[in-house]
Coordinates of C-alpha atoms in Angstrom, one line a residue:
X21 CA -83.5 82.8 -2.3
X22 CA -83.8 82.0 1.4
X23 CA -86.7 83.9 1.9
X24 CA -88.7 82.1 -1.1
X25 CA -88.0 78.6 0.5
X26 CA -89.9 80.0 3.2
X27 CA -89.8 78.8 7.2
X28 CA -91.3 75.1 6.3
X29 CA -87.9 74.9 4.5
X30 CA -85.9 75.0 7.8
X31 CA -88.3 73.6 9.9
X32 CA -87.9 70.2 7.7
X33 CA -84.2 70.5 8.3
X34 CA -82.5 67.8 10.5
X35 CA -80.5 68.9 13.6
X36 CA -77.3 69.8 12.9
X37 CA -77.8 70.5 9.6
X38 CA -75.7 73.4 7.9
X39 CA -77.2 76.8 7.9
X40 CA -77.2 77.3 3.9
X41 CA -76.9 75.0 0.9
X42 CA -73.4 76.4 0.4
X43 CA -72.3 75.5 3.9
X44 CA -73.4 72.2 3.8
X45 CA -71.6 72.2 0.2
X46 CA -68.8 73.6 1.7
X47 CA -68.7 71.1 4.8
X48 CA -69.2 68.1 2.8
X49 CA -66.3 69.1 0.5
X50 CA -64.0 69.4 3.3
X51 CA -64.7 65.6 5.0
X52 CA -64.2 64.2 1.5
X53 CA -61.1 65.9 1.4
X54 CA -60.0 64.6 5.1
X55 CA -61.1 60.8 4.6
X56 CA -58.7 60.6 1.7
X57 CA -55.7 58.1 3.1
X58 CA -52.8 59.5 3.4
X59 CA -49.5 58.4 1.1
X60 CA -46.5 58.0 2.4
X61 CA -43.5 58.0 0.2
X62 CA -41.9 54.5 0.4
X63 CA -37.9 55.1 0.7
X64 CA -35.5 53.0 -1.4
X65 CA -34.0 50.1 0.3
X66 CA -30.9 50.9 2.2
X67 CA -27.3 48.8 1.6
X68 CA -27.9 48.2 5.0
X69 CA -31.1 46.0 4.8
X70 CA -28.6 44.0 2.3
X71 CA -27.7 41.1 4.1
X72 CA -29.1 37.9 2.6
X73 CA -25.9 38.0 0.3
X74 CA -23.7 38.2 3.8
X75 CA -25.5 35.3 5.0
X76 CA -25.1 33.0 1.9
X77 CA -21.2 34.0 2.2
X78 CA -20.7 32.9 5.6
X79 CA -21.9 29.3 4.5
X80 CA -19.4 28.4 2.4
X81 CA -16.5 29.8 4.7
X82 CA -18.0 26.8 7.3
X83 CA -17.9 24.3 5.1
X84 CA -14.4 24.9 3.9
X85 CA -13.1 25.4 7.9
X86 CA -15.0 21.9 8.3
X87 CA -13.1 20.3 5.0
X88 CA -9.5 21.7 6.5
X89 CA -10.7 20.3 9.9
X90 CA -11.3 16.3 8.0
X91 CA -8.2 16.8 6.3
X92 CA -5.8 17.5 9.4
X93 CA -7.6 14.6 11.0
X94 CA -6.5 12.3 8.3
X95 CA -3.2 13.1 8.2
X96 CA -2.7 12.0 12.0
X97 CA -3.3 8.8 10.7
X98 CA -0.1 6.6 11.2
X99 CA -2.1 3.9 8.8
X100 CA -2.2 6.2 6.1
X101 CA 1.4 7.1 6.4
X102 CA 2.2 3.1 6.4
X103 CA -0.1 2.3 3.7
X104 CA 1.5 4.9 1.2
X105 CA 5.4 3.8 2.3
X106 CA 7.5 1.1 0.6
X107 CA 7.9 -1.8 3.4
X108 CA 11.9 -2.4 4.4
X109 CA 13.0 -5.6 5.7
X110 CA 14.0 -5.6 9.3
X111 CA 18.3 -5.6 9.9
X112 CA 20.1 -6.3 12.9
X113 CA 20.8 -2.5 13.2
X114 CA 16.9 -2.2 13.8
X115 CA 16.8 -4.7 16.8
X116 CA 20.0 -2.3 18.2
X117 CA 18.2 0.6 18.1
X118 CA 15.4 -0.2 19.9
X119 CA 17.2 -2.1 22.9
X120 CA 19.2 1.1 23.4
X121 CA 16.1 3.5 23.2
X122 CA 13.9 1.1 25.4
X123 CA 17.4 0.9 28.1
X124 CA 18.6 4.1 27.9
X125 CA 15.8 5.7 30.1
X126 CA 17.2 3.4 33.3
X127 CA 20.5 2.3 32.3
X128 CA 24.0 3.9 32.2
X129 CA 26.4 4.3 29.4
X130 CA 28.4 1.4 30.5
X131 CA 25.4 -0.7 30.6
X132 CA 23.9 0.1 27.2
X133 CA 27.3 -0.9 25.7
X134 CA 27.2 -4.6 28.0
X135 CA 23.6 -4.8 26.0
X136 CA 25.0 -4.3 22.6
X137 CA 24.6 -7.8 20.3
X138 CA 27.9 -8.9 18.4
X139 CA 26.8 -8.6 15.1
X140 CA 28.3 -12.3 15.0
X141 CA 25.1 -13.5 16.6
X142 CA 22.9 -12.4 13.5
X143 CA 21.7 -14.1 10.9
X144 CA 21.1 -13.0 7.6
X145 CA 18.0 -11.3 7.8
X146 CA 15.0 -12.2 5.4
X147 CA 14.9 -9.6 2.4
X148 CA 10.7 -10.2 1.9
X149 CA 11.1 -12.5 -0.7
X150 CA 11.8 -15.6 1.3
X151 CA 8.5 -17.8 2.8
X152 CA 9.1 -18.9 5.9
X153 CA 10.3 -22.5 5.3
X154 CA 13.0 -20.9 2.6
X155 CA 13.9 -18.5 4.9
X156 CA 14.6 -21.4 7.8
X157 CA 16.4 -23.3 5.0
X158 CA 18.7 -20.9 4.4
X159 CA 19.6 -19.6 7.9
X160 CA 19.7 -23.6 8.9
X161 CA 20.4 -26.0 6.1
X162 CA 21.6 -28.5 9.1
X163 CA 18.2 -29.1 10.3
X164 CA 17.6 -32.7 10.4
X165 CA 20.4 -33.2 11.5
X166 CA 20.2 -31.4 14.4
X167 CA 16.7 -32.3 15.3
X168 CA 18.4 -36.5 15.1
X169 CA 20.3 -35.5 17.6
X170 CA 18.2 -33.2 19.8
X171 CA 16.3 -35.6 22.8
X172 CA 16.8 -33.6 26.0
X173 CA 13.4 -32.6 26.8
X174 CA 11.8 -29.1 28.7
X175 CA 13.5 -27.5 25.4
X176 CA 13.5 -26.9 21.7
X177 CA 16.3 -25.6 19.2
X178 CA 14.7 -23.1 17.6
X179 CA 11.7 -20.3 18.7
X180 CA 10.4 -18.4 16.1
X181 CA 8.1 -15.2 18.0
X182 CA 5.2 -13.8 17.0
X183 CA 3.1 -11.2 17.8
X184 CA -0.3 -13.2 18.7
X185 CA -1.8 -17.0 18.8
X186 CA -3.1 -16.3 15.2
X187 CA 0.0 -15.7 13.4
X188 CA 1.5 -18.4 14.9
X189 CA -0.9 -20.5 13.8
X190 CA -0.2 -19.1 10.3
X191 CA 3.5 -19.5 10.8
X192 CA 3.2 -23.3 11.8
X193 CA 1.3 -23.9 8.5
X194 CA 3.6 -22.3 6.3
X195 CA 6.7 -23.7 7.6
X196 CA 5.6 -27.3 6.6
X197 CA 8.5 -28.4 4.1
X198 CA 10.7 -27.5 6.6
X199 CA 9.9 -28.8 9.6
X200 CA 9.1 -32.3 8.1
X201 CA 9.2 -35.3 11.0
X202 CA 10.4 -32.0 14.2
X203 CA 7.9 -31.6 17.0
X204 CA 6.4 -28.5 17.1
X205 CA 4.8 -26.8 19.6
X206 CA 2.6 -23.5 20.0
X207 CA 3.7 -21.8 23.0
X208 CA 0.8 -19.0 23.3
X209 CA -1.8 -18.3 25.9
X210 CA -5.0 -18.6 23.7
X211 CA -6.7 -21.6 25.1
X212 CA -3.5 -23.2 26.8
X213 CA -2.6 -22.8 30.0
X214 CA 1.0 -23.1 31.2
X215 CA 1.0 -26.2 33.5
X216 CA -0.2 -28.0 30.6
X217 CA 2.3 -27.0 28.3
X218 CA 5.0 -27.3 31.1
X219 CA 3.4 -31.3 31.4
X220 CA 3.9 -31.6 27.3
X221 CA 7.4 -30.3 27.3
X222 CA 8.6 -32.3 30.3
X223 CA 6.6 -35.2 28.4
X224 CA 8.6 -35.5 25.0
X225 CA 11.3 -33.8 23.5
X226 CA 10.8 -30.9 21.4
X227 CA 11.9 -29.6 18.1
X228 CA 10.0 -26.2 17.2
X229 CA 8.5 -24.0 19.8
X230 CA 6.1 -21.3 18.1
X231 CA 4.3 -18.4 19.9
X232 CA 3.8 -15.3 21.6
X233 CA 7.4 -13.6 24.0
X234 CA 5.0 -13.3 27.0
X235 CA 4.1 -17.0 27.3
X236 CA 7.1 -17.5 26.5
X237 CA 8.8 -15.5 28.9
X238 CA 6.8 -17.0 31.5
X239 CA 7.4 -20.6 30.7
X240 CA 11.2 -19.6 31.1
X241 CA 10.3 -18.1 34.8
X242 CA 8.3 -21.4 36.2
X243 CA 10.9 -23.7 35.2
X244 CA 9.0 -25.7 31.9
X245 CA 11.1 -24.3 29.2
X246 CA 15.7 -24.6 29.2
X247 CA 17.0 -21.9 27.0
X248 CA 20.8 -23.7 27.6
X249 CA 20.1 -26.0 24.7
X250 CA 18.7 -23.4 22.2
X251 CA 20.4 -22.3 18.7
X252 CA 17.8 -20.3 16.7
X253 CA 15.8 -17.9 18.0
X254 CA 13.7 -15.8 15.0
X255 CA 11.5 -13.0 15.3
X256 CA 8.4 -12.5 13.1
X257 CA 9.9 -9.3 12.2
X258 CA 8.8 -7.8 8.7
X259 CA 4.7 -9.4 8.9
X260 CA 1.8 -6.4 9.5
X261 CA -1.3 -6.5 11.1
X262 CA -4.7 -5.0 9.8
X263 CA -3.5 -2.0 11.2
X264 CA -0.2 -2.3 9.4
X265 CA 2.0 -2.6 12.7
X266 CA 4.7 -4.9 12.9
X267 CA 5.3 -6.9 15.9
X268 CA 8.0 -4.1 17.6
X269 CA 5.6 -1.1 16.7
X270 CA 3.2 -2.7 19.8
X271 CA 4.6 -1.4 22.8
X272 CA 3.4 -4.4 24.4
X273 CA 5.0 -6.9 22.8
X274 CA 8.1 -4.8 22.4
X275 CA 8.2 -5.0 26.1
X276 CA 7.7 -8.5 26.3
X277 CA 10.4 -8.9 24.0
X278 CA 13.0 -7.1 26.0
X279 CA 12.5 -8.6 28.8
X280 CA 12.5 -12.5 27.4
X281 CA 16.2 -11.3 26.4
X282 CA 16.8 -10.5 29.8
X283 CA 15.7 -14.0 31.1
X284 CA 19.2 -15.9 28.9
X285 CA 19.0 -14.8 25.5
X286 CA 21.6 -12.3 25.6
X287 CA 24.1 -14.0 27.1
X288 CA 23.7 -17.2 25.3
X289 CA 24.1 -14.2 22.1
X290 CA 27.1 -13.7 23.6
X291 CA 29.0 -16.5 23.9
X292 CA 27.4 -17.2 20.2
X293 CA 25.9 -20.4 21.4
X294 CA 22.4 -19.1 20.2
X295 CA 21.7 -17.0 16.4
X296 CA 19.4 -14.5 16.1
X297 CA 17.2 -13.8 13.0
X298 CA 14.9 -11.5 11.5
X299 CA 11.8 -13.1 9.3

């Protein structure tokens, strides 16, 4: 059949074309075959590759470990305890135990025991349903009698002690139907200083003093305040802050309050010239 096609047949060939129809069949076959893309077999996924479930259980595991974390924090909370805890009025056996836990770090035996109260020199100590004035009543139904009598000046008969200017504030104005015609006097640092209350107490004599143990203390040091001629001396004991802390529970008053004892107010408990009492 090549030979009927004659040489103008494969002069009109292009170059590089393939020798025979069947070649060129042949050839073109074979790229058609070679351009096909190749398949590759896609492979199940692998437990391995399985992790977004691993992730999503770590989360929760966090935010437990952050819960537990909140929780513990709470519990450190001494306001928390308080606020859940039935409040107990203050007893003479109270005021005992802290003297000889605040002396026994630099005292001896034989001191703590010269420290020990009577418990002659208590009075009966409030049992929270008392106000202030009915609570004074009770503990002093002499009053005015004693306040007719009372004129020696730079000194007061009774000291009720707080923990700060507010509360005794508070105190003064709830203690109105029992103080009746008696001087009183706030004894705090708030806005006072001492030479002027040292001027008002040399000034007058004095029924009620009111205030804080470290002004008080102080007034004691510098001369302006006698504890000779002083028969009641009551502590603020049961009342709570905002943070629920009574007046002993702040180691700086507690300290203050110590050492005012120190400065007469033992011994005159002593020789049961002065009454303590617990509000």
């Amino acid at each position: 059949m090549a030979d009927d096609l004659g040489d103008d047949w494969w002069e009109n060939q292009p170059a590089g074309a393939a020798s025979s129809p069947e070649a060129s069949a042949g050839e073109g076959g074979g790229d058609v075959e070679m351009m096909q893309p190749e398949t590759t077999p896609v492979s199940a996924p692998s437990e391995k590759t399985k992790q977004p479930k691993e992730c999503f259980l770590v989360q929760p595991k966090e935010a437990n470990e952050d819960t537990t974390k909140t929780r513990k924090r709470k519990k450190k909370k001494i306001t928390d305890i308080l606020a859940k805890s039935e409040p107990k009025p203050g007893t003479p056996e109270d005021l005992q135990k802290l003297m000889k836990d605040y002396y026994s770090s630099n005292r001896s035996v034989i001191e703590l025991e010269e420290l020990k109260l009577p418990d002659s020199c208590f009075l009966k100590a409030n049992d929270l349903t008392h106000s202030l004035s009915s609570y004074l009543k009770e503990i002093c139904p002499k009053w005015a009698k004693l306040r007719k009598n009372h004129t020696e000046k730079k000194s007061v008969l009774m000291l009720i002690i707080c923990s700060s200017a507010v509360r005794a504030l508070e105190l003064i104005r709830s203690m109105t139907s029992f103080r009746g015609d008696s001087k009183v006097m706030k004894l705090f640092a708030k806005h006072i200083k001492v030479r002027e209350q040292v001027k008002l107490l040399e000034k007058r004599a004095v029924h009620l003093g009111v205030g804080t143990p470290g002004r008080i203390k102080e007034l004691v040091k510098q001369g302006g305040l006698n504890l000779n001629p002083l028969k009641f001396l009551v502590f603020d004991w049961n009342w709570r802050d905002q943070k629920l802390r009574r007046m002993m529970d702040i180691p700086e008053i507690r300290k203050e309050v110590f050492e005012l004892l120190e400065t007469g107010v033992l011994s005159l408990c002593k020789s049961e010239s002065l009454k303590l009492g617990l509000f």
